[in-house]
mmCIF file of C-alpha atoms and ligand atoms in Angstrom:
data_model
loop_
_atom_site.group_PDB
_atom_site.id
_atom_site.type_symbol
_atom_site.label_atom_id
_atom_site.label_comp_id
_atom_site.label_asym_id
_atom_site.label_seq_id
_atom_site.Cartn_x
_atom_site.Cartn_y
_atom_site.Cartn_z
ATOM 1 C CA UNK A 14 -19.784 -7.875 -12.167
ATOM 2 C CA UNK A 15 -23.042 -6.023 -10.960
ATOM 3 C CA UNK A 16 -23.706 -9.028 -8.959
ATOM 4 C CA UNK A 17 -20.859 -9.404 -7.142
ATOM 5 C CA UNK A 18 -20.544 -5.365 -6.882
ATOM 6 C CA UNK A 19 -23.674 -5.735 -5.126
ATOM 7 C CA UNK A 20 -22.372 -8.902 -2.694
ATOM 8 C CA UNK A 21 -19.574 -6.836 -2.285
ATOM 9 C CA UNK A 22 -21.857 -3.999 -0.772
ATOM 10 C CA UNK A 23 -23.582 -6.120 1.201
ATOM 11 C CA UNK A 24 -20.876 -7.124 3.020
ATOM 12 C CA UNK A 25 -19.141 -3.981 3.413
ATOM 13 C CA UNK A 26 -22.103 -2.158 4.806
ATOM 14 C CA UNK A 27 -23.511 -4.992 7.330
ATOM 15 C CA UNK A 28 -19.952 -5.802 8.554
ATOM 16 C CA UNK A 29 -18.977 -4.181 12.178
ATOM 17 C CA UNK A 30 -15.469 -4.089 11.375
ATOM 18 C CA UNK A 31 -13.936 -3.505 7.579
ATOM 19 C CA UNK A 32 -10.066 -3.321 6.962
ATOM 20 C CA UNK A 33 -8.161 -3.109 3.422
ATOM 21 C CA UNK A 34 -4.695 -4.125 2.693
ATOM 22 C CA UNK A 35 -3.382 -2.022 -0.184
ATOM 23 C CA UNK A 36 -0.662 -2.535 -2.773
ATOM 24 C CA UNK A 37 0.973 -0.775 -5.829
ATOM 25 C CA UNK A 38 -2.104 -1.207 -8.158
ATOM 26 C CA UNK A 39 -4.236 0.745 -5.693
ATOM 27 C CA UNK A 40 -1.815 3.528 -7.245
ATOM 28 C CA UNK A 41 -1.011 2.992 -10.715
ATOM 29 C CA UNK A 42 -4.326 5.215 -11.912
ATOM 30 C CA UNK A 43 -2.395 7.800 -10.386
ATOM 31 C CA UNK A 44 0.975 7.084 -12.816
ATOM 32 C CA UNK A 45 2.650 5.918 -10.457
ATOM 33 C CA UNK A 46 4.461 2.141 -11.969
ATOM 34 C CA UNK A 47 3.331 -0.809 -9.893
ATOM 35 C CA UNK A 48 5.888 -3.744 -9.329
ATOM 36 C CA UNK A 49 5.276 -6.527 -11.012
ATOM 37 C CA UNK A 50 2.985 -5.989 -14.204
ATOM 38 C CA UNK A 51 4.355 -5.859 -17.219
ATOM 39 C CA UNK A 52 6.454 -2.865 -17.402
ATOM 40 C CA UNK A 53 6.619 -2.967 -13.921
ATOM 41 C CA UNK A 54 9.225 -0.876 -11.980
ATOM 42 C CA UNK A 55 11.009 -4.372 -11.322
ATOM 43 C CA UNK A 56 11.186 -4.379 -15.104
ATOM 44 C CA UNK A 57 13.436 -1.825 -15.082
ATOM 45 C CA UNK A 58 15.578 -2.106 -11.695
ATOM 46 C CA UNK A 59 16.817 -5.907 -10.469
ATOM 47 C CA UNK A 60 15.088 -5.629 -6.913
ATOM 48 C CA UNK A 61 18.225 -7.018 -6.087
ATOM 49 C CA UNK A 62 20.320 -4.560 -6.969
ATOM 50 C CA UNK A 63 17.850 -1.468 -5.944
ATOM 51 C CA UNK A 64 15.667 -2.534 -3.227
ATOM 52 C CA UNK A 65 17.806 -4.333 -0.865
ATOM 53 C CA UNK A 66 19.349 -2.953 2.857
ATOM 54 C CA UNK A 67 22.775 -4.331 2.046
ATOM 55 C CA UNK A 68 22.624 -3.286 -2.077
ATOM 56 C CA UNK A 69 21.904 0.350 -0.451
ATOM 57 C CA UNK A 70 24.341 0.122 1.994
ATOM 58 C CA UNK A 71 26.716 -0.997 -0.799
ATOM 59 C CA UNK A 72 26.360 1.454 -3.078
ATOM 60 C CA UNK A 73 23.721 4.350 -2.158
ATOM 61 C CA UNK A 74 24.280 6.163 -5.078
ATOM 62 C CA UNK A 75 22.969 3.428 -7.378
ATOM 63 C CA UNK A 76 19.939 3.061 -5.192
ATOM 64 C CA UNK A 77 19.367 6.787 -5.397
ATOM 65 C CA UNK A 78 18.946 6.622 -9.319
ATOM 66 C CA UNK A 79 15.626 4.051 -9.010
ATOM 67 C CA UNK A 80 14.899 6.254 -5.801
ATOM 68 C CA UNK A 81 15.371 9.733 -7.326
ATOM 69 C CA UNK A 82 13.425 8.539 -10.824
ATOM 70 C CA UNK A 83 10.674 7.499 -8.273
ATOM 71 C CA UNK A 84 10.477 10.598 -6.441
ATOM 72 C CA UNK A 85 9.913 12.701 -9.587
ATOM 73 C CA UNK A 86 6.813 10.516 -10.297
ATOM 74 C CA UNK A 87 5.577 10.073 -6.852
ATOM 75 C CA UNK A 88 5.882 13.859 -5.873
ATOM 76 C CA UNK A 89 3.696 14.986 -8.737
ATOM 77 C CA UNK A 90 0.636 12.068 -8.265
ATOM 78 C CA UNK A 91 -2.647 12.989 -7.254
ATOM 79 C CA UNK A 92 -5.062 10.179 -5.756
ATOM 80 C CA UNK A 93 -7.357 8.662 -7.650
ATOM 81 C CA UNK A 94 -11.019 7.607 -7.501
ATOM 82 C CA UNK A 95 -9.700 4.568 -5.600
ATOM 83 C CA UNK A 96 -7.870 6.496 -3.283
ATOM 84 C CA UNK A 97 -10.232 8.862 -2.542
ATOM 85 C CA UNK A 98 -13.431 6.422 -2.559
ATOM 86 C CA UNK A 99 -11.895 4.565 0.402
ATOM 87 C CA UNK A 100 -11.214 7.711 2.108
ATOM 88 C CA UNK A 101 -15.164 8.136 1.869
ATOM 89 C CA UNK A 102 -15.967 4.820 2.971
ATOM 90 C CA UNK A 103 -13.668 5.757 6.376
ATOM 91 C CA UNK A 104 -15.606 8.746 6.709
ATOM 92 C CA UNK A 105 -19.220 7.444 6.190
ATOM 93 C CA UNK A 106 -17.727 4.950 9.145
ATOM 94 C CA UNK A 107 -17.736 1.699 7.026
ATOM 95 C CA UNK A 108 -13.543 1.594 6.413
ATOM 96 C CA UNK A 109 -11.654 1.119 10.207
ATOM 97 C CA UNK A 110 -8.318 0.826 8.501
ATOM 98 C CA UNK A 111 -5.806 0.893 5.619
ATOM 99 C CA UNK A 112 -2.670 -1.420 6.037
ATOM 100 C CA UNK A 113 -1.313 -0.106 2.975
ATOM 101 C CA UNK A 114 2.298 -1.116 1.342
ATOM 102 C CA UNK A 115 2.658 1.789 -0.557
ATOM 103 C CA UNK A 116 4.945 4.874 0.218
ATOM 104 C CA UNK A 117 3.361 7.194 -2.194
ATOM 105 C CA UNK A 118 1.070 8.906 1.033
ATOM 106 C CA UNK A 119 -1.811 8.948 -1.781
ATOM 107 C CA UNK A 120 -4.373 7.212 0.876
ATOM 108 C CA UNK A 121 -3.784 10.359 3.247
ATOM 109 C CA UNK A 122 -4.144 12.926 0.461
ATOM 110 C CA UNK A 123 -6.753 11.168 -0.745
ATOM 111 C CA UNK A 124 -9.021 11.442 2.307
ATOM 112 C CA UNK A 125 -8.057 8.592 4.807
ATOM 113 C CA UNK A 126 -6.425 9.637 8.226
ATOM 114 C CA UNK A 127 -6.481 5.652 9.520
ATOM 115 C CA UNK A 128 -3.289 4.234 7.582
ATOM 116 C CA UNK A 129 -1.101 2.177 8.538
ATOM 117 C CA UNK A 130 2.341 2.400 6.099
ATOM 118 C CA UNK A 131 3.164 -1.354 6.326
ATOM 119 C CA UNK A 132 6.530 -0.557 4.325
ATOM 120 C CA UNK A 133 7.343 2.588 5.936
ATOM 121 C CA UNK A 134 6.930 5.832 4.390
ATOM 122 C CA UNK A 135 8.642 8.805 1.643
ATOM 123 C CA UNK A 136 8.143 11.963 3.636
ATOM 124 C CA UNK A 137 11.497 11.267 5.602
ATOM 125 C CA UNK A 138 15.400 10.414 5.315
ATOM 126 C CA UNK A 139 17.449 8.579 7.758
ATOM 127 C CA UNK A 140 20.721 8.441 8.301
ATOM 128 C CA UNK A 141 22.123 4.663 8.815
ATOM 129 C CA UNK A 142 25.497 6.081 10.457
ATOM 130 C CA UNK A 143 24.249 9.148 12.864
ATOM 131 C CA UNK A 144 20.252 8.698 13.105
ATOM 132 C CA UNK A 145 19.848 11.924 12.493
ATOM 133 C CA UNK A 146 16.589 12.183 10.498
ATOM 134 C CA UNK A 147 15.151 14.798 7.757
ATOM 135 C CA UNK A 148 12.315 15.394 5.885
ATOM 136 C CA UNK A 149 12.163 14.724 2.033
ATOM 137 C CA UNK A 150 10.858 18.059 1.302
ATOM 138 C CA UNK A 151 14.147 19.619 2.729
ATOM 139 C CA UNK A 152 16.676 17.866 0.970
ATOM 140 C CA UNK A 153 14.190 18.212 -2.608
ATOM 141 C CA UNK A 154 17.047 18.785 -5.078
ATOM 142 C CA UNK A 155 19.942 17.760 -3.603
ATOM 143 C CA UNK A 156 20.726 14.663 -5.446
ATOM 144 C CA UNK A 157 22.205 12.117 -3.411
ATOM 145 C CA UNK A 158 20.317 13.674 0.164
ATOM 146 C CA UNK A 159 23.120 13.489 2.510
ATOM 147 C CA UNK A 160 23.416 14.253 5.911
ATOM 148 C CA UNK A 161 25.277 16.810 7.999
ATOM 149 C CA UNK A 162 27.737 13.870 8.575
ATOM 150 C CA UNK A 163 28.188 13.512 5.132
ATOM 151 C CA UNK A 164 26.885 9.908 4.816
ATOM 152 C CA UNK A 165 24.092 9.291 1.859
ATOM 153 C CA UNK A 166 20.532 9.718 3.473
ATOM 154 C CA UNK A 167 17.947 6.798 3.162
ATOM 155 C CA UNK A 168 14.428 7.194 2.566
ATOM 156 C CA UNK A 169 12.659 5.874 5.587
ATOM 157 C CA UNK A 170 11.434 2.789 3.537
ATOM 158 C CA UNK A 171 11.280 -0.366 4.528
ATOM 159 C CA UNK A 172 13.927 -2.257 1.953
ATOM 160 C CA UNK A 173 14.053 -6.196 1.701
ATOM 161 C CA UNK A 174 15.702 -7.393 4.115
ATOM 162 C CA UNK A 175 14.444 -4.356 6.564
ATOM 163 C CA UNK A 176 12.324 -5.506 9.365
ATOM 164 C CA UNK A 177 8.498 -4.323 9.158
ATOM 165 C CA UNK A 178 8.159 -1.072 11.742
ATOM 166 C CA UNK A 179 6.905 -2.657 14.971
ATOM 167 C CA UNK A 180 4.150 -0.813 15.660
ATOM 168 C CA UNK A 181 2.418 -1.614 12.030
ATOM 169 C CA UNK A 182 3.367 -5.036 12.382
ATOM 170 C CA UNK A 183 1.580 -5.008 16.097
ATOM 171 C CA UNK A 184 -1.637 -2.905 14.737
ATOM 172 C CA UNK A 185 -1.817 -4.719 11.473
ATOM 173 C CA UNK A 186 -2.106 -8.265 13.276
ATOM 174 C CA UNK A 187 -4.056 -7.092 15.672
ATOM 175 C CA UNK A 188 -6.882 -5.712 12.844
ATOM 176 C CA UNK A 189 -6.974 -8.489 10.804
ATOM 177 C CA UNK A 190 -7.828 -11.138 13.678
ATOM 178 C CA UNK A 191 -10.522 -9.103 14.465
ATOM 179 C CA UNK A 192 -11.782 -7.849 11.104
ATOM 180 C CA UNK A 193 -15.455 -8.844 9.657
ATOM 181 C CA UNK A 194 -14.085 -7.911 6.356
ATOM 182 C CA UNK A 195 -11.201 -7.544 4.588
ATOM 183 C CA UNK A 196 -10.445 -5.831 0.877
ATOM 184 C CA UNK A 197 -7.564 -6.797 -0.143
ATOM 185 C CA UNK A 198 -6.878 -4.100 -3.139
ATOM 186 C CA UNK A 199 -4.063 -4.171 -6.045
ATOM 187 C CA UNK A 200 -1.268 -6.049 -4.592
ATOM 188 C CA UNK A 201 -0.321 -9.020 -5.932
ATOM 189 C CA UNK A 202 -0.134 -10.334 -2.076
ATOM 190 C CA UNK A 203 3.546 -12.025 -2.831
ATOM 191 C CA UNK A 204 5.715 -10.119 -0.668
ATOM 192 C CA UNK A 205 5.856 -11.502 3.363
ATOM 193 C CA UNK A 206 4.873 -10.876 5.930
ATOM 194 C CA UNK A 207 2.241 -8.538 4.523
ATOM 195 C CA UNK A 208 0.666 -10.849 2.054
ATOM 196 C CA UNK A 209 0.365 -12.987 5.980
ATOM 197 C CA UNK A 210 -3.096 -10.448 6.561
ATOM 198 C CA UNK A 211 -5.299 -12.152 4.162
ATOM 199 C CA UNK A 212 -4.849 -15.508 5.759
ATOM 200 C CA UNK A 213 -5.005 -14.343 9.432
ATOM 201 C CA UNK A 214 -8.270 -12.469 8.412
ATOM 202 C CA UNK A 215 -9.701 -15.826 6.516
ATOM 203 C CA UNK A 216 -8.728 -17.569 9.693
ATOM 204 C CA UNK A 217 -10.598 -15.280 11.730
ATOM 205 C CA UNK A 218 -13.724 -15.534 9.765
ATOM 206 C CA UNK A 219 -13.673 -12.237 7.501
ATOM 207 C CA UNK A 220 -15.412 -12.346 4.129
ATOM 208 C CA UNK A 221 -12.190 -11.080 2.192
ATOM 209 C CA UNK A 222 -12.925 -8.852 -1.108
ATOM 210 C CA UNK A 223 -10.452 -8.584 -3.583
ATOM 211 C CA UNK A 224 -9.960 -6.400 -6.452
ATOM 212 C CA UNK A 225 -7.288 -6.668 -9.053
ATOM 213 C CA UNK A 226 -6.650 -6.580 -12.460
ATOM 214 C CA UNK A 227 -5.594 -10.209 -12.620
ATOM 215 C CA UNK A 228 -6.085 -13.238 -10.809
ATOM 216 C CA UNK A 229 -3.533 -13.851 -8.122
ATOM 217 C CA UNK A 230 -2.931 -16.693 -5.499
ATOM 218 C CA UNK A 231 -5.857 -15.412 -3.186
ATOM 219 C CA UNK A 232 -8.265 -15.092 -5.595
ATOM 220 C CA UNK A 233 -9.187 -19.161 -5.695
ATOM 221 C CA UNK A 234 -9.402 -20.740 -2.246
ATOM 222 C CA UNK A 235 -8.482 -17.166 0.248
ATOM 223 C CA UNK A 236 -10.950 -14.276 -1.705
ATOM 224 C CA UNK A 237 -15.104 -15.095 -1.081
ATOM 225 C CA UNK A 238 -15.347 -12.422 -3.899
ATOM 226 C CA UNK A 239 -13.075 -11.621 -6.437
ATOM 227 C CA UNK A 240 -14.096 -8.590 -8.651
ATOM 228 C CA UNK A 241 -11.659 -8.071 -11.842
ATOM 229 C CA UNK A 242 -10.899 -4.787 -12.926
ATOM 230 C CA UNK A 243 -9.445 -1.148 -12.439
ATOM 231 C CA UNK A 244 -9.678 -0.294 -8.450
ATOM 232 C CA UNK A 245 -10.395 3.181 -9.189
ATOM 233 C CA UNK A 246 -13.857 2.043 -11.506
ATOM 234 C CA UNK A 247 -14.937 -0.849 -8.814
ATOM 235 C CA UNK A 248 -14.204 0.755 -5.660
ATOM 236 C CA UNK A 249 -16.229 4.364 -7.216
ATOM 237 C CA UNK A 250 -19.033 1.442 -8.376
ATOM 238 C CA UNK A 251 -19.252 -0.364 -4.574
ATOM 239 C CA UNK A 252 -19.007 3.435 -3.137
ATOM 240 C CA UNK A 253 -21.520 4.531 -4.755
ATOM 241 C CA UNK A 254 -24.013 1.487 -3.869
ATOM 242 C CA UNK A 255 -23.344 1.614 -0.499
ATOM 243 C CA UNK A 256 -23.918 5.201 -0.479
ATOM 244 C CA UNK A 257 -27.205 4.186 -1.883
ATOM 245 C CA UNK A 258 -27.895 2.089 1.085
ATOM 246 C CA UNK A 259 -27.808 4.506 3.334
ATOM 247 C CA UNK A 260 -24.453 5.519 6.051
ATOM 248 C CA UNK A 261 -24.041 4.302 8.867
ATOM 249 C CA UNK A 262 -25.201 5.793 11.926
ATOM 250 C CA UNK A 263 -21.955 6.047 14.029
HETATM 251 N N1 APR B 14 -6.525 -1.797 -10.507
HETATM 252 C C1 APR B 14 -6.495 -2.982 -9.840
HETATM 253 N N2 APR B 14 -5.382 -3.754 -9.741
HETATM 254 C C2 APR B 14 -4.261 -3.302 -10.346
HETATM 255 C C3 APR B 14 -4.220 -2.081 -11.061
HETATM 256 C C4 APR B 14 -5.419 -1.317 -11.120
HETATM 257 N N3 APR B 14 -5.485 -0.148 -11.771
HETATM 258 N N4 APR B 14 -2.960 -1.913 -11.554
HETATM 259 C C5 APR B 14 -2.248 -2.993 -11.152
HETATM 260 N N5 APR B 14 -3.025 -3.825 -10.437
HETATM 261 C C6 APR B 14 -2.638 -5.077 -9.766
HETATM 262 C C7 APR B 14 -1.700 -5.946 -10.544
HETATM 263 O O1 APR B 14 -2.452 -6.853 -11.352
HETATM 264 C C8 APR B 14 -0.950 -6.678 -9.420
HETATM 265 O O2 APR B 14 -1.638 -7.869 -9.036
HETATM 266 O O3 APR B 14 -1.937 -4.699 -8.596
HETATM 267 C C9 APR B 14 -0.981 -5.705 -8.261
HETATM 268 C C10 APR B 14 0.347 -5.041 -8.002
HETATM 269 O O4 APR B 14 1.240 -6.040 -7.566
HETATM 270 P P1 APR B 14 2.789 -5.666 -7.320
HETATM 271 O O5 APR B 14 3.300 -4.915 -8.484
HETATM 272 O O6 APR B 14 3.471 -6.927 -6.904
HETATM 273 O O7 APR B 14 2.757 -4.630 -6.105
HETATM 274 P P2 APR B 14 2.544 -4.960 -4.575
HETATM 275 O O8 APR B 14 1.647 -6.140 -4.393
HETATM 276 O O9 APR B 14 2.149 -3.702 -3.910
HETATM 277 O O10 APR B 14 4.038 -5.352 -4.100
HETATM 278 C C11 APR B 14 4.226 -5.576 -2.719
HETATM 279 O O11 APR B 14 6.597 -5.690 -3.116
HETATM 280 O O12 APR B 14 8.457 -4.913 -4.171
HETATM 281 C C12 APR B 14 7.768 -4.884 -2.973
HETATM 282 O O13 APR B 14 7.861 -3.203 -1.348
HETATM 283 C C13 APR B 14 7.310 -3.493 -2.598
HETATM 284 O O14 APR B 14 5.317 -2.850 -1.400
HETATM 285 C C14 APR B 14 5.814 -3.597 -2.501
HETATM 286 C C15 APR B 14 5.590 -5.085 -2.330
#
């Protein structure tokens, strides 16, 4: 692993333009349930019956139990090393950009102000029937949120079967044609269009670094390096090295 740690720095610190695409595992030091590992939140909920526009639409009240068991993890998680190590590689001007598909906002708290929340975000409520829109924080405790029209708020998530917010879609496309290097960092890269960013930044010539617990479909044939492990331990370990190295001068 020391190796490729170092490979890994290498390429980080002499590249003009680094992005990461995040996923759930980027998160799950910070006890927060990723997707698809065992015991995975999809373990628990049918994504089909929880995670859909039309199950919500169907029945909001359902949706609101995954939701609402979510929220009471989510609103007490701190970020971890991995969180907070990319938000010092942003600042030491070697990190241009998270495209992140988390909701859990533990990027921003944990030092990164260039995110891009590929699958929308937790921090507000819409409502499908007026538009009127609300913060999560305000309607804390009130169990379904509902609106002043009385119609079952929705967390301003992006659901399957949602269209990806325009504006990340534009940015995120835009990044990763242009990107040296790419980390792609606890996702399982299996949900479109995001898992599309590793292949338009292959395509483009970045040197893509992954880092994941497990092999995925990336890691043979799309990742140059694949380093196996906890993302909090390896990205503190390539921080650390590249810190070593010396910033760079902005
Ligand atoms: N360190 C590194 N990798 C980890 C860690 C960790 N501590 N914990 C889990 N992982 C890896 C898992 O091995 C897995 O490959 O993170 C990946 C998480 O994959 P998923 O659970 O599929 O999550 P994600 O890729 O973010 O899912 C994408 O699917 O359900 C939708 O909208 C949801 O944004 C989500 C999207």
């Amino acid at each position: 692993m020391d190796e490729l740690l170092k490979q890994a720095a290498n390429i980080v610190s002499n590249s003009k333009m680094t992005i990461a695409l995040t996923g759930a595992g980027v998160s799950t030091e910070s006890g927060i349930p990723d997707f698809r590992s065992s015991g995975g939140l999809w373990s628990k909920y049918n994504p089909s019956e929880f995670a859909t526009i039309s199950a919500f639409k169907a029945d909001p009240l359902k949706v609101w139990e995954m939701l609402h068991a979510m929220d009471k993890i989510v609103s007490g998680a701190k970020p971890n090393a991995a969180h907070i190590g990319m938000g010092d590689l942003e600042k030491m001007g070697f990190l241009e950009c998270i495209i992140t598909q988390n909701v859990d906002n533990l990027h921003q708290a944990g030092g990164s102000s260039h995110v891009i929340e590929y699958h929308g975000n937790s921090r507000t409520l819409s409502c499908l029937w007026c538009g009127k829109s609300y913060s999560a924080e305000e309607k804390r405790g009130s169990f379904p949120p509902v609106c002043e029209c009385q119609q079952v708020l929705k967390p301003d998530v992006v659901f399957f079967g949602e269209m990806i917010p325009a504006l990340a879609m534009n940015r995120s496309l835009e990044l990763a044609s242009s990107a040296q290097c790419l980390m792609v960092v606890g996702t399982s890269a299996l949900v479109s269009p995001a898992n599309l960013i590793p292949d338009i930044a292959k395509r483009n010539n970045a040197k893509i670094i992954e880092i994941n617990m497990e092999r995925t479909h990336l890691s043979d044939g799309i990742s140059d390096l694949f380093l196996q492990g906890s993302a909090s331990k390896i990205i503190s370990a390539l921080v650390n090295l590249i810190k070593n190295k010396g910033n760079k001068i902005i």
